[in-house]
XYZ file of C-alpha atoms in Angstrom:
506
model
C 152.457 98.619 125.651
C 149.055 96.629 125.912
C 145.861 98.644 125.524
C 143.939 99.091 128.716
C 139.582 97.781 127.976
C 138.615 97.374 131.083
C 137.542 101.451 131.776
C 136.352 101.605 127.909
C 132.876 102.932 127.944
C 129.814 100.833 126.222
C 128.957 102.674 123.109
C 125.017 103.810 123.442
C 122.068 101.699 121.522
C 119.683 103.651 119.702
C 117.738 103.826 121.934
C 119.792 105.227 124.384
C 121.095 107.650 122.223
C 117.309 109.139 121.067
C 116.575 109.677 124.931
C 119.428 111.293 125.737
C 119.631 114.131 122.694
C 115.837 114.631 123.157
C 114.872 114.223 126.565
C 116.188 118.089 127.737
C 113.757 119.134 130.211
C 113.917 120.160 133.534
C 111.793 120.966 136.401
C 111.967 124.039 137.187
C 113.065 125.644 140.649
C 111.784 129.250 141.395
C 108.864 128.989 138.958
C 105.812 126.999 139.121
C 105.795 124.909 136.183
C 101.874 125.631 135.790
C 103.098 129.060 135.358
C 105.932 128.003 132.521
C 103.761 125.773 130.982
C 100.509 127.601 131.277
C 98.179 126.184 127.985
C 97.952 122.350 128.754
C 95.928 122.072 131.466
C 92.796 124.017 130.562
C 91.152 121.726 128.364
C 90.435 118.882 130.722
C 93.527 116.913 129.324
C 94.999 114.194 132.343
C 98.224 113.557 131.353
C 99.904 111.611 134.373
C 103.278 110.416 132.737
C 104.575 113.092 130.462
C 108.038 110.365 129.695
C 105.249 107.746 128.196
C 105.374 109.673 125.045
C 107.442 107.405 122.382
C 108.096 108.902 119.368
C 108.226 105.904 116.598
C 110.750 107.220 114.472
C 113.417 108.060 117.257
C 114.661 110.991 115.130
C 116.997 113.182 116.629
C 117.671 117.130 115.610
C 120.930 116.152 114.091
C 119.700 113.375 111.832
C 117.195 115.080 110.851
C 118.855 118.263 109.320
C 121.413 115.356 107.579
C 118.224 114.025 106.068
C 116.355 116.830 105.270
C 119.607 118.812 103.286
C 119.941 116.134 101.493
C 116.277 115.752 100.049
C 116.072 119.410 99.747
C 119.298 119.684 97.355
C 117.744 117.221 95.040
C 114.040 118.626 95.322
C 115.700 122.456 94.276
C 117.919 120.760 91.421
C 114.470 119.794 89.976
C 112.524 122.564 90.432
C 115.517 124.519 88.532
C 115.752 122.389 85.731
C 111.784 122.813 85.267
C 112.676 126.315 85.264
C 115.641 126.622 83.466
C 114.059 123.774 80.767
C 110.683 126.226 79.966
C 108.507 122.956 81.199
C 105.491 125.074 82.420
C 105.227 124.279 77.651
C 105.577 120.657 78.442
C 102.006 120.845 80.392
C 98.762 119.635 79.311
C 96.432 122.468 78.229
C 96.807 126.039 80.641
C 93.613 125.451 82.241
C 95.704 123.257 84.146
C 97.082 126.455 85.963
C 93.898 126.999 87.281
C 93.865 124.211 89.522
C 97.465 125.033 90.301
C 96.672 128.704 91.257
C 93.831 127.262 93.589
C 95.923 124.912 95.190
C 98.934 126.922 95.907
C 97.570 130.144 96.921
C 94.711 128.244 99.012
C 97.535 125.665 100.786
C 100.776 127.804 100.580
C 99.516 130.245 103.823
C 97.919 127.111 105.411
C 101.191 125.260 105.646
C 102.580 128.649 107.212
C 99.364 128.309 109.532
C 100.253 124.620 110.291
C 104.322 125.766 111.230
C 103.078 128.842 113.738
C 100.585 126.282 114.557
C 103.393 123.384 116.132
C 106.077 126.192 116.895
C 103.114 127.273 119.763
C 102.391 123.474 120.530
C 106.176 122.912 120.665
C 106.357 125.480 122.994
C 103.765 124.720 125.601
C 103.930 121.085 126.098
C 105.580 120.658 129.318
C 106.769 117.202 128.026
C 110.072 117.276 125.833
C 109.413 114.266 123.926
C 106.400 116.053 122.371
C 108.210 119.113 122.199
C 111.113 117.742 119.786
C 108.757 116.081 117.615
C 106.488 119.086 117.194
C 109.508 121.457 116.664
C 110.412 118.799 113.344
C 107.464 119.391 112.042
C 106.961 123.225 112.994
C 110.267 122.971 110.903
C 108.611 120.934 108.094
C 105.871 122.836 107.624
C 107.901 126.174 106.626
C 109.974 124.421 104.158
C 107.086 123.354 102.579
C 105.654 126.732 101.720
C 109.217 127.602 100.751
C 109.158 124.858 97.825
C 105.872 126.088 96.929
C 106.612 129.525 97.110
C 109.343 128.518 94.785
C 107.441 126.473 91.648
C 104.595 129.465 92.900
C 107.626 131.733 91.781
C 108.081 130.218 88.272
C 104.188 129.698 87.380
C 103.829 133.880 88.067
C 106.662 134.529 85.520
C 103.788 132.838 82.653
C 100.580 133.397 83.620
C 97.952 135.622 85.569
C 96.534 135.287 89.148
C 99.453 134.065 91.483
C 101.121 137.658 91.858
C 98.843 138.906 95.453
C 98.643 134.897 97.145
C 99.492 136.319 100.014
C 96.978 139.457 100.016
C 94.334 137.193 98.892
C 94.679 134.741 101.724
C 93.391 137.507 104.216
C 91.145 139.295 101.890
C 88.979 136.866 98.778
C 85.887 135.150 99.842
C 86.338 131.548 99.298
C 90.070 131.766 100.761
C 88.596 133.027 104.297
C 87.250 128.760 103.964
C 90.570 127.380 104.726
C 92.074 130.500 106.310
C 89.187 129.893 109.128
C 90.091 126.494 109.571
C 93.324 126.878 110.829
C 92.217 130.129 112.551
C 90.036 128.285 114.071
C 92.737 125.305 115.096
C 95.353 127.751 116.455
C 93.025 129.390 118.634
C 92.475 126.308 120.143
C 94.321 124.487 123.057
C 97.532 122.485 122.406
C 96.158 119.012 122.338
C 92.677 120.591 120.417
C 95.265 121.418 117.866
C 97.150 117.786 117.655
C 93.481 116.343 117.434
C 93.129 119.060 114.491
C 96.050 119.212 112.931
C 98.171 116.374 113.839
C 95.348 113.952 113.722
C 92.323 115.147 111.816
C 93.811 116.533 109.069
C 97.417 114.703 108.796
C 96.280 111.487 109.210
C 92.785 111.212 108.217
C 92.810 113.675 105.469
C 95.743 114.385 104.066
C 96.248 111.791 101.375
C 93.229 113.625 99.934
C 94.809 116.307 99.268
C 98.104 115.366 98.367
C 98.307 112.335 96.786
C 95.344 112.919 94.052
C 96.528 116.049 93.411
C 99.812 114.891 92.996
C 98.549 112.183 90.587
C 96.310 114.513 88.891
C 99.741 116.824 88.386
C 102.038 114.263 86.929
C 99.380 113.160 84.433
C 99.055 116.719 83.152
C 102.583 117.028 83.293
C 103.828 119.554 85.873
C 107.126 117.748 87.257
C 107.686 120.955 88.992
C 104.653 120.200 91.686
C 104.894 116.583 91.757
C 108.182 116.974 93.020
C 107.287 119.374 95.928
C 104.312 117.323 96.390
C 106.030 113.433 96.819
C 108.873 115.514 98.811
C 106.304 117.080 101.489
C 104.349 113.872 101.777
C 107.214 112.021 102.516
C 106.929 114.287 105.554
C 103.225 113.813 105.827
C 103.934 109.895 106.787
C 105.727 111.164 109.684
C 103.357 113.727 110.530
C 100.774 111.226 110.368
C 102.534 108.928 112.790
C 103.153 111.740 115.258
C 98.917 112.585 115.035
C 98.162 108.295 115.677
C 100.953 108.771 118.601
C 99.438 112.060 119.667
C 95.947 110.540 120.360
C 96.964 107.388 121.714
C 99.265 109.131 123.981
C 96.104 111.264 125.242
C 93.666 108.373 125.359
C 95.971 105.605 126.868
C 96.879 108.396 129.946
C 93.237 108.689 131.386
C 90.138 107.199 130.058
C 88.392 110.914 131.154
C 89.845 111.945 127.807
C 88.304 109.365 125.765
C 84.973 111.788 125.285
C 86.815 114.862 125.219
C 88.825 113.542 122.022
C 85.982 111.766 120.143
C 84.302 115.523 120.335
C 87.676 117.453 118.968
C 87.647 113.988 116.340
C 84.404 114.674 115.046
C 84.510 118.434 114.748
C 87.916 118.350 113.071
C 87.223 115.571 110.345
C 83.771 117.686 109.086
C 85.465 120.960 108.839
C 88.586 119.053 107.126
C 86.355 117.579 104.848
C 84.466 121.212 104.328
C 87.743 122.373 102.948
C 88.631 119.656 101.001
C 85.533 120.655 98.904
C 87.934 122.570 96.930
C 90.065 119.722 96.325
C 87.277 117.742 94.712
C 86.344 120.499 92.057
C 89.898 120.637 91.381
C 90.269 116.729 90.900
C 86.798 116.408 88.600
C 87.259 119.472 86.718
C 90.162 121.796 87.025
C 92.195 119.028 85.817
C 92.046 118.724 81.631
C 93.352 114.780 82.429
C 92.010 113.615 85.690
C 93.390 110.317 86.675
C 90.877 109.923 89.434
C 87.727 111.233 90.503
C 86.650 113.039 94.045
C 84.277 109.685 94.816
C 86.996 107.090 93.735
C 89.628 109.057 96.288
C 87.456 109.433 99.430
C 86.685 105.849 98.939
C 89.871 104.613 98.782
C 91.433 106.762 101.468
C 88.682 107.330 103.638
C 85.848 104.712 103.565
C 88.823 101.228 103.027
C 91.885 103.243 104.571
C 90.530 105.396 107.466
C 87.659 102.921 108.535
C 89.913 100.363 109.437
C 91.900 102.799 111.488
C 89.193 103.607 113.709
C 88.195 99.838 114.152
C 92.004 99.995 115.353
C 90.957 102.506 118.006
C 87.435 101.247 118.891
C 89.340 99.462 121.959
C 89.946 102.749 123.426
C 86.042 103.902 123.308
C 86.659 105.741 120.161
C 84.212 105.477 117.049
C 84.028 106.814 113.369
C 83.211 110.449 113.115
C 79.839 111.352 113.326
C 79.804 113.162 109.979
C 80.876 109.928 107.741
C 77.356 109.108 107.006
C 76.621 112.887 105.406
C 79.784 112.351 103.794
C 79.288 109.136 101.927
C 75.892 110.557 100.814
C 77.103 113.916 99.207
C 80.354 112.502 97.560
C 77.903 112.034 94.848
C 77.534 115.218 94.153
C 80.140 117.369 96.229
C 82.464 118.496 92.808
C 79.520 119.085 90.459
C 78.151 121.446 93.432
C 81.306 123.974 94.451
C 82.161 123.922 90.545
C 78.883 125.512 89.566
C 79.194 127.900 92.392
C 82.787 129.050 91.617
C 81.552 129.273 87.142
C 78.422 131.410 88.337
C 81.028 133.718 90.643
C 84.162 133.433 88.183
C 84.103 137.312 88.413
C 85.188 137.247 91.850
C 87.724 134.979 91.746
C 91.240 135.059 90.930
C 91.399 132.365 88.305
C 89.377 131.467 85.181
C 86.254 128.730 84.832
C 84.779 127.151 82.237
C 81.916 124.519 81.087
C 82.551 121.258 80.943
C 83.454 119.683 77.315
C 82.032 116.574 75.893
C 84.611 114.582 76.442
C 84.473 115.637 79.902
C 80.891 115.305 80.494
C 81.250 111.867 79.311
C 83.855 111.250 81.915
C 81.881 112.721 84.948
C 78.520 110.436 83.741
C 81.093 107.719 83.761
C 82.629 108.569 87.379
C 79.816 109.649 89.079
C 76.367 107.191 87.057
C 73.671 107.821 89.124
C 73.802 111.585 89.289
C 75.570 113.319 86.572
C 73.198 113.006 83.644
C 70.287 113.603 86.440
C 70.879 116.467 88.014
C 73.854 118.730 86.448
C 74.555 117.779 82.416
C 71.368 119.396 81.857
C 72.049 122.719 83.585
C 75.458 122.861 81.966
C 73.847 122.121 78.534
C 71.865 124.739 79.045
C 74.519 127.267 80.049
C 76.414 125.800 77.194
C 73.256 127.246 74.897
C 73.242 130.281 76.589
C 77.147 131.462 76.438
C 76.662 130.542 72.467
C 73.812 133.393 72.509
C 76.081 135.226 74.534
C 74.566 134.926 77.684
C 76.931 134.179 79.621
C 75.603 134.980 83.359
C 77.883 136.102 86.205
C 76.355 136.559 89.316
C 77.277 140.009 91.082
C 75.217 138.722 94.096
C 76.920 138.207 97.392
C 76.141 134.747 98.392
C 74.850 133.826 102.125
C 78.125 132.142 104.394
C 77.754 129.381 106.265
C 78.982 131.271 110.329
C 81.228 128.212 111.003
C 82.833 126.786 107.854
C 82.865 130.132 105.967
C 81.215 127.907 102.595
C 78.138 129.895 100.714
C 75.469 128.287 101.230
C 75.503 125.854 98.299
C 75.152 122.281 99.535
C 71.535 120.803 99.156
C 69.560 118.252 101.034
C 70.998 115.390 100.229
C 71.174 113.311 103.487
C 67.105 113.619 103.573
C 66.650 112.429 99.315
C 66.368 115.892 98.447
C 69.333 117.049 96.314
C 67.291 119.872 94.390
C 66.967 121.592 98.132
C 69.486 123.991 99.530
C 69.677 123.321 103.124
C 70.184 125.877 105.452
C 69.896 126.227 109.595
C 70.149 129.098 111.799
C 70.116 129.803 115.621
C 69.548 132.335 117.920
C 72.645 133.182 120.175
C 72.833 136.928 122.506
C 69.386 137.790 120.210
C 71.199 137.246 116.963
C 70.307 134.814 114.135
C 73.303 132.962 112.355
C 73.320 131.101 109.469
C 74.587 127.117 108.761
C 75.089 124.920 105.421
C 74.599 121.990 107.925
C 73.293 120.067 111.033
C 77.701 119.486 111.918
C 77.954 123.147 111.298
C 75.454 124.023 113.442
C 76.666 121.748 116.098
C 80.159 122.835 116.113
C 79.163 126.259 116.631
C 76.688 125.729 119.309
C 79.518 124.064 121.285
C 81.554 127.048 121.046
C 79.269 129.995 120.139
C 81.409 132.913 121.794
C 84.012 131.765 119.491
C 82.539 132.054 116.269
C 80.676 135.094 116.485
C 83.802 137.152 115.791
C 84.646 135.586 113.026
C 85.560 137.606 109.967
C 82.691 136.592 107.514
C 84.288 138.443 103.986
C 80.463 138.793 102.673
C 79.067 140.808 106.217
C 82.518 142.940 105.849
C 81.535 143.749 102.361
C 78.194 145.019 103.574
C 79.707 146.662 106.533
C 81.696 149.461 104.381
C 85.368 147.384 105.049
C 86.322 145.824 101.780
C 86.519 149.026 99.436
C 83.588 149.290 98.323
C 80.020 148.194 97.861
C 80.715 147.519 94.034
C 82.096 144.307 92.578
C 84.924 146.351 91.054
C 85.839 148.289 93.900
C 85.664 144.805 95.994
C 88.051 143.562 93.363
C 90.434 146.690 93.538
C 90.494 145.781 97.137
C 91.408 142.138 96.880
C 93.699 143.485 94.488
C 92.187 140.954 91.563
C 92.960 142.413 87.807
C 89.397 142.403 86.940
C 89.225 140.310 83.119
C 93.324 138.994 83.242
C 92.821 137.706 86.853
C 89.422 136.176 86.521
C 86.568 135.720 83.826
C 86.575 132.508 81.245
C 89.817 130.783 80.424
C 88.574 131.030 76.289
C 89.345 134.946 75.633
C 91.774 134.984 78.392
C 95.614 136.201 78.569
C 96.953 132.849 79.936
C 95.040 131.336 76.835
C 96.452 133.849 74.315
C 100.076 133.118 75.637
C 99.206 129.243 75.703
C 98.527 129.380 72.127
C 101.648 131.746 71.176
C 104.020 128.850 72.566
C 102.141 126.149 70.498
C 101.611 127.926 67.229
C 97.687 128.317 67.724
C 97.443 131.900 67.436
C-alpha cells in the first residue's frame, strides 16, 4: 500500500492562518451596512480600504486565551502568596498605602472605562481586522481591574480608605478628574476614541503611569502591585502598537484626515497629561522611597521617547502636540502644586497627607534645583511651624473647577514667568460664564461647548442641594468617607497605629 501525496493539502503560513480566523465579516444583504454600522462615518473619517488594516502581532482569539491563562495563573499564584505570606509588613513605611489607595481607586474604574470603551469600538467598526484587535483589548482591560480589584482586596483587609472605590469613583471631587476623561472619550466617536485611548493615552502616556509607579512600588516593597503592574503593561506594549497602527491606518487612508487627527492628538495628550497630575504627586511625595522624580519621568518618556515618535510621523503632516511647550515649563513645579492642594483639602479626601520631612525636602531641592527651595520649602516650613503650634489648617472651602478637565483651579502662570499667579480663563457660551485652569482647556471646550456644559462638576452639585448636604460632614456622609479613619494626617491615624502594632512601635 503506497501513500497517496499528490491530493495532500499545503499546510497554511502564518499568515494565512491570522486572515482566515480573523477576517469574519460579511456584507450584509437586506440591511444597509450604514445602518449596521452606524458610528464610523460621522466624524469626517475616509476610510476607503477597510482590509488595509494589519494588525502587527497577528494574534488570533485562540492564541491569545493560551497566552493569557497562562500569565494569569502565575500573576494569581503571586498575589496569593503576598497574601497568604502577611507582605503588606514587608512594605516600606504605611504612608506608602496612600499612594496605593490613590492609584487603585483612581485607575481601577478607568480600566473598566477603557474595556466598555473598546467593547463599543469593537462593535462599530465595520472592518473585522479592527474589530478582533479591539475585542483583545476590550478583554484586557477587564482583567486588569480584576487583578487590581484583587491586591485592592488584600490592602482593605489592613488599612482604611479602599472599602467604597467604587462609590467614590462617581461621587469625590478629585475622582470626577479622571472619571471625566474617559467620560469624555466614550462619548466620543470610534476613531475619536482610538486617537484617545488607543493612541493618546496608550502610547504616549502610559509608561507614565505605569512604569514609575511600578518602580516606585518595588522599591517600597509591594510585590503584590508590581506584579499586576509588569503583567498589565506587558499588555500595554500591545495596546500601544494597536494605537501607532490605529493612526497610521487613519492617516495613510485619506490625507483629509491628517487635520482631523492632529486636533483629536492635541486635545487628548493635554487632558492625559491633566490626569497624570496625580501621578506626579504620587511619584515625588506619596512614595516614602521614590526612585524617580515626576521631571526625570516625563523627560525620559515624553521629551527623548515620544519626540522621536512624532518626528516618525511628521511625513504624514503630523506635528508634536500643541501643549508640549506648557508642559515642559510646569514639570517644574506640577507635584509641589497638586500636593499642596490635596494637604490643604486632606479633609475631603479619602486618604491621609502629610508635610514633607527633611530628608525629603532635601530630595525634592535635589530633583527639582531651580524651584524647590524658591517657591515651596518655605511655605511647607512654615506649615511645619504652624502644625507644631497646632495650627494645622484644613480648608472647608470648595475650590473653583476648571469646566473641562474637572482640576481646581490650582495651576499658576507659569508659561508667562509668573509662577506666584493662579491663572484662570472664562468664556461666555448661551449667556453663561465658565471657568478654565488653562488656554488648552479653554480651547478644548470652545471646540465642543454643547458637550461640556452638562458635565457633572462635583463642586456646582454641592451647591446645588445634590451631594447631602451643604456641610463638609454631610458631603462626607455622602461620599461615604469615615470622616478622621478615612482622611486627616497619616501621624494620629488608624493605619499608623496598626503600622506600629506590627513593628513593635506602639
Amino acid at each position: 500500500m503506497t501513500m497517496n501525496t499528490k491530493n495532500r493539502k499545503k499546510r497554511l503560513n502564518m499568515k494565512e492562518k491570522y486572515k482566515h480566523m480573523t477576517r469574519l465579516g460579511w456584507e450584509t444583504s437586506y440591511q444597509d451596512m450604514d445602518k449596521v454600522f452606524p458610528y464610523d462615518n460621522y466624524e469626517g473619517i475616509k476610510i476607503h480600504d477597510w482590509e488595509a488594516w494589519e494588525d502587527p502581532f497577528r494574534m488570533t482569539m485562540d492564541s491569545y486565551w493560551k497566552y493569557q491563562g497562562e500569565k494569569d495563573k502565575k500573576l494569581y499564584a503571586i498575589i496569593d502568596a503576598f497574601a497568604q505570606n502577611n507582605a503588606q509588613k514587608n512594605i516600606t513605611d504605611a504612608r506608602y498605602v496612600s499612594a496605593l489607595k490613590l492609584f487603585l481607586t483612581g485607575v481601577s474604574p478607568l480600566e473598566y472605562q477603557a474595556h466598555r470603551g473598546f467593547a463599543h469600538v469593537a462593535r462599530n467598526f465595520r472592518g473585522d481586522g479592527p474589530r478582533v484587535a479591539c475585542q483583545m483589548q476590550a478583554i484586557d482591560e477587564l482583567r486588569h481591574v480584576q487583578t487590581q480589584i484583587h491586591t485592592l482586596s488584600h490592602y482593605n483587609k489592613h488599612f482604611n480608605g479602599f472599602s467604597e472605590f467604587a462609590h467614590w469613583h462617581d461621587r469625590v471631587w478629585y475622582l470626577s478628574v479622571p472619571k471625566s476623561f474617559f467620560d469624555d472619550a466614550r462619548t466620543a466617536g470610534p476613531f475619536e476614541f482610538m486617537i484617545a485611548i488607543g493612541f493618546s493615552f496608550e502610547y504616549v502616556l502610559t509608561n507614565l503611569l505605569f512604569v514609575p509607579f511600578m518602580s516606585g512600588a518595588a522599591y517600597n516593597g509591594d510585590m503584590a502591585t508590581v506584579t499586576f503592574g509588569f503583567s498589565a503593561q506587558s499588555d500595554e506594549a500591545r495596546h500601544m502598537t494597536l494605537g501607532l497602527q490605529a493612526i497610521k491606518f487613519m492617516l495613510e487612508q485619506d490625507p483629509a484626515n491628517v487635520p482631523i487627527v492632529q486636533g483629536w492628538i492635541d486635545k487628548w495628550t493635554w487632558r492625559g497629561y491633566k490626569v497624570l497630575g496625580l501621578v506626579s504627586m504620587m511619584m515625588d511625595y506619596m512614595l516614602p522611597e521614590s526612585p524617580q522624580s515626576w521631571k526625570e519621568a516625563w523627560e525620559l518618556y515624553f521629551e527623548e521617547n515620544t519626540v522621536a515618535l512624532f518626528k516618525d510621523l511628521e511625513r504624514y503632516g503630523i506635528k508634536v502636540p500643541d501643549c508640549a511647550g506648557t508642559v515642559a515649563a510646569e514639570k517644574d513645579h506640577l507635584s509641589h502644586q497638586i500636593w499642596m492642594t490635596f494637604y490643604t483639602h486632606g479633609a475631603a479626601a479619602p486618604f491621609h497627607t502629610w508635610l514633607p520631612d527633611e530628608k525629603k525636602m532635601d530630595w525634592l531641592s535635589e530633583k527639582y534645583p531651580d524651584t524647590f527651595d524658591k517657591y515651596y520649602r518655605p511655605v511647607y516650613e512654615h506649615w511645619a511651624k504652624l502644625e507644631k503650634e497646632g495650627k494645622r489648617y484644613y480648608s472647608e472651602m470648595l475650590p473653583q473647577l476648571c469646566q473641562t478637565c474637572q482640576i481646581p483651579m490650582l495651576y499658576t502662570e507659569i508659561e508667562k514667568g509668573e509662577p506666584t499667579q493662579i491663572a484662570h480663563r472664562h468664556t461666555i457660551f448661551n449667556g453663561e460664564r465658565f471657568h478654565f485652569c488653562s488656554d488648552h482647556c479653554k480651547d478644548i471646550f470652545e471646540n465642543e461647548p454643547e458637550k461640556y456644559t452638562h458635565a457633572w462638576m462635583p463642586v456646582q452639585q454641592i451647591f446645588q442641594g445634590n451631594c447631602g448636604g451643604a456641610t463638609l460632614p454631610e458631603v462626607l456622609d455622602w461620599y461615604k468617607v469615615k470622616f478622621g479613619t478615612d482622611n486627616l494626617d497619616y501621624v494620629g491615624s488608624e493605619d499608623e497605629a496598626t503600622w506600629k502594632q506590627w513593628h513593635g512601635q506602639e
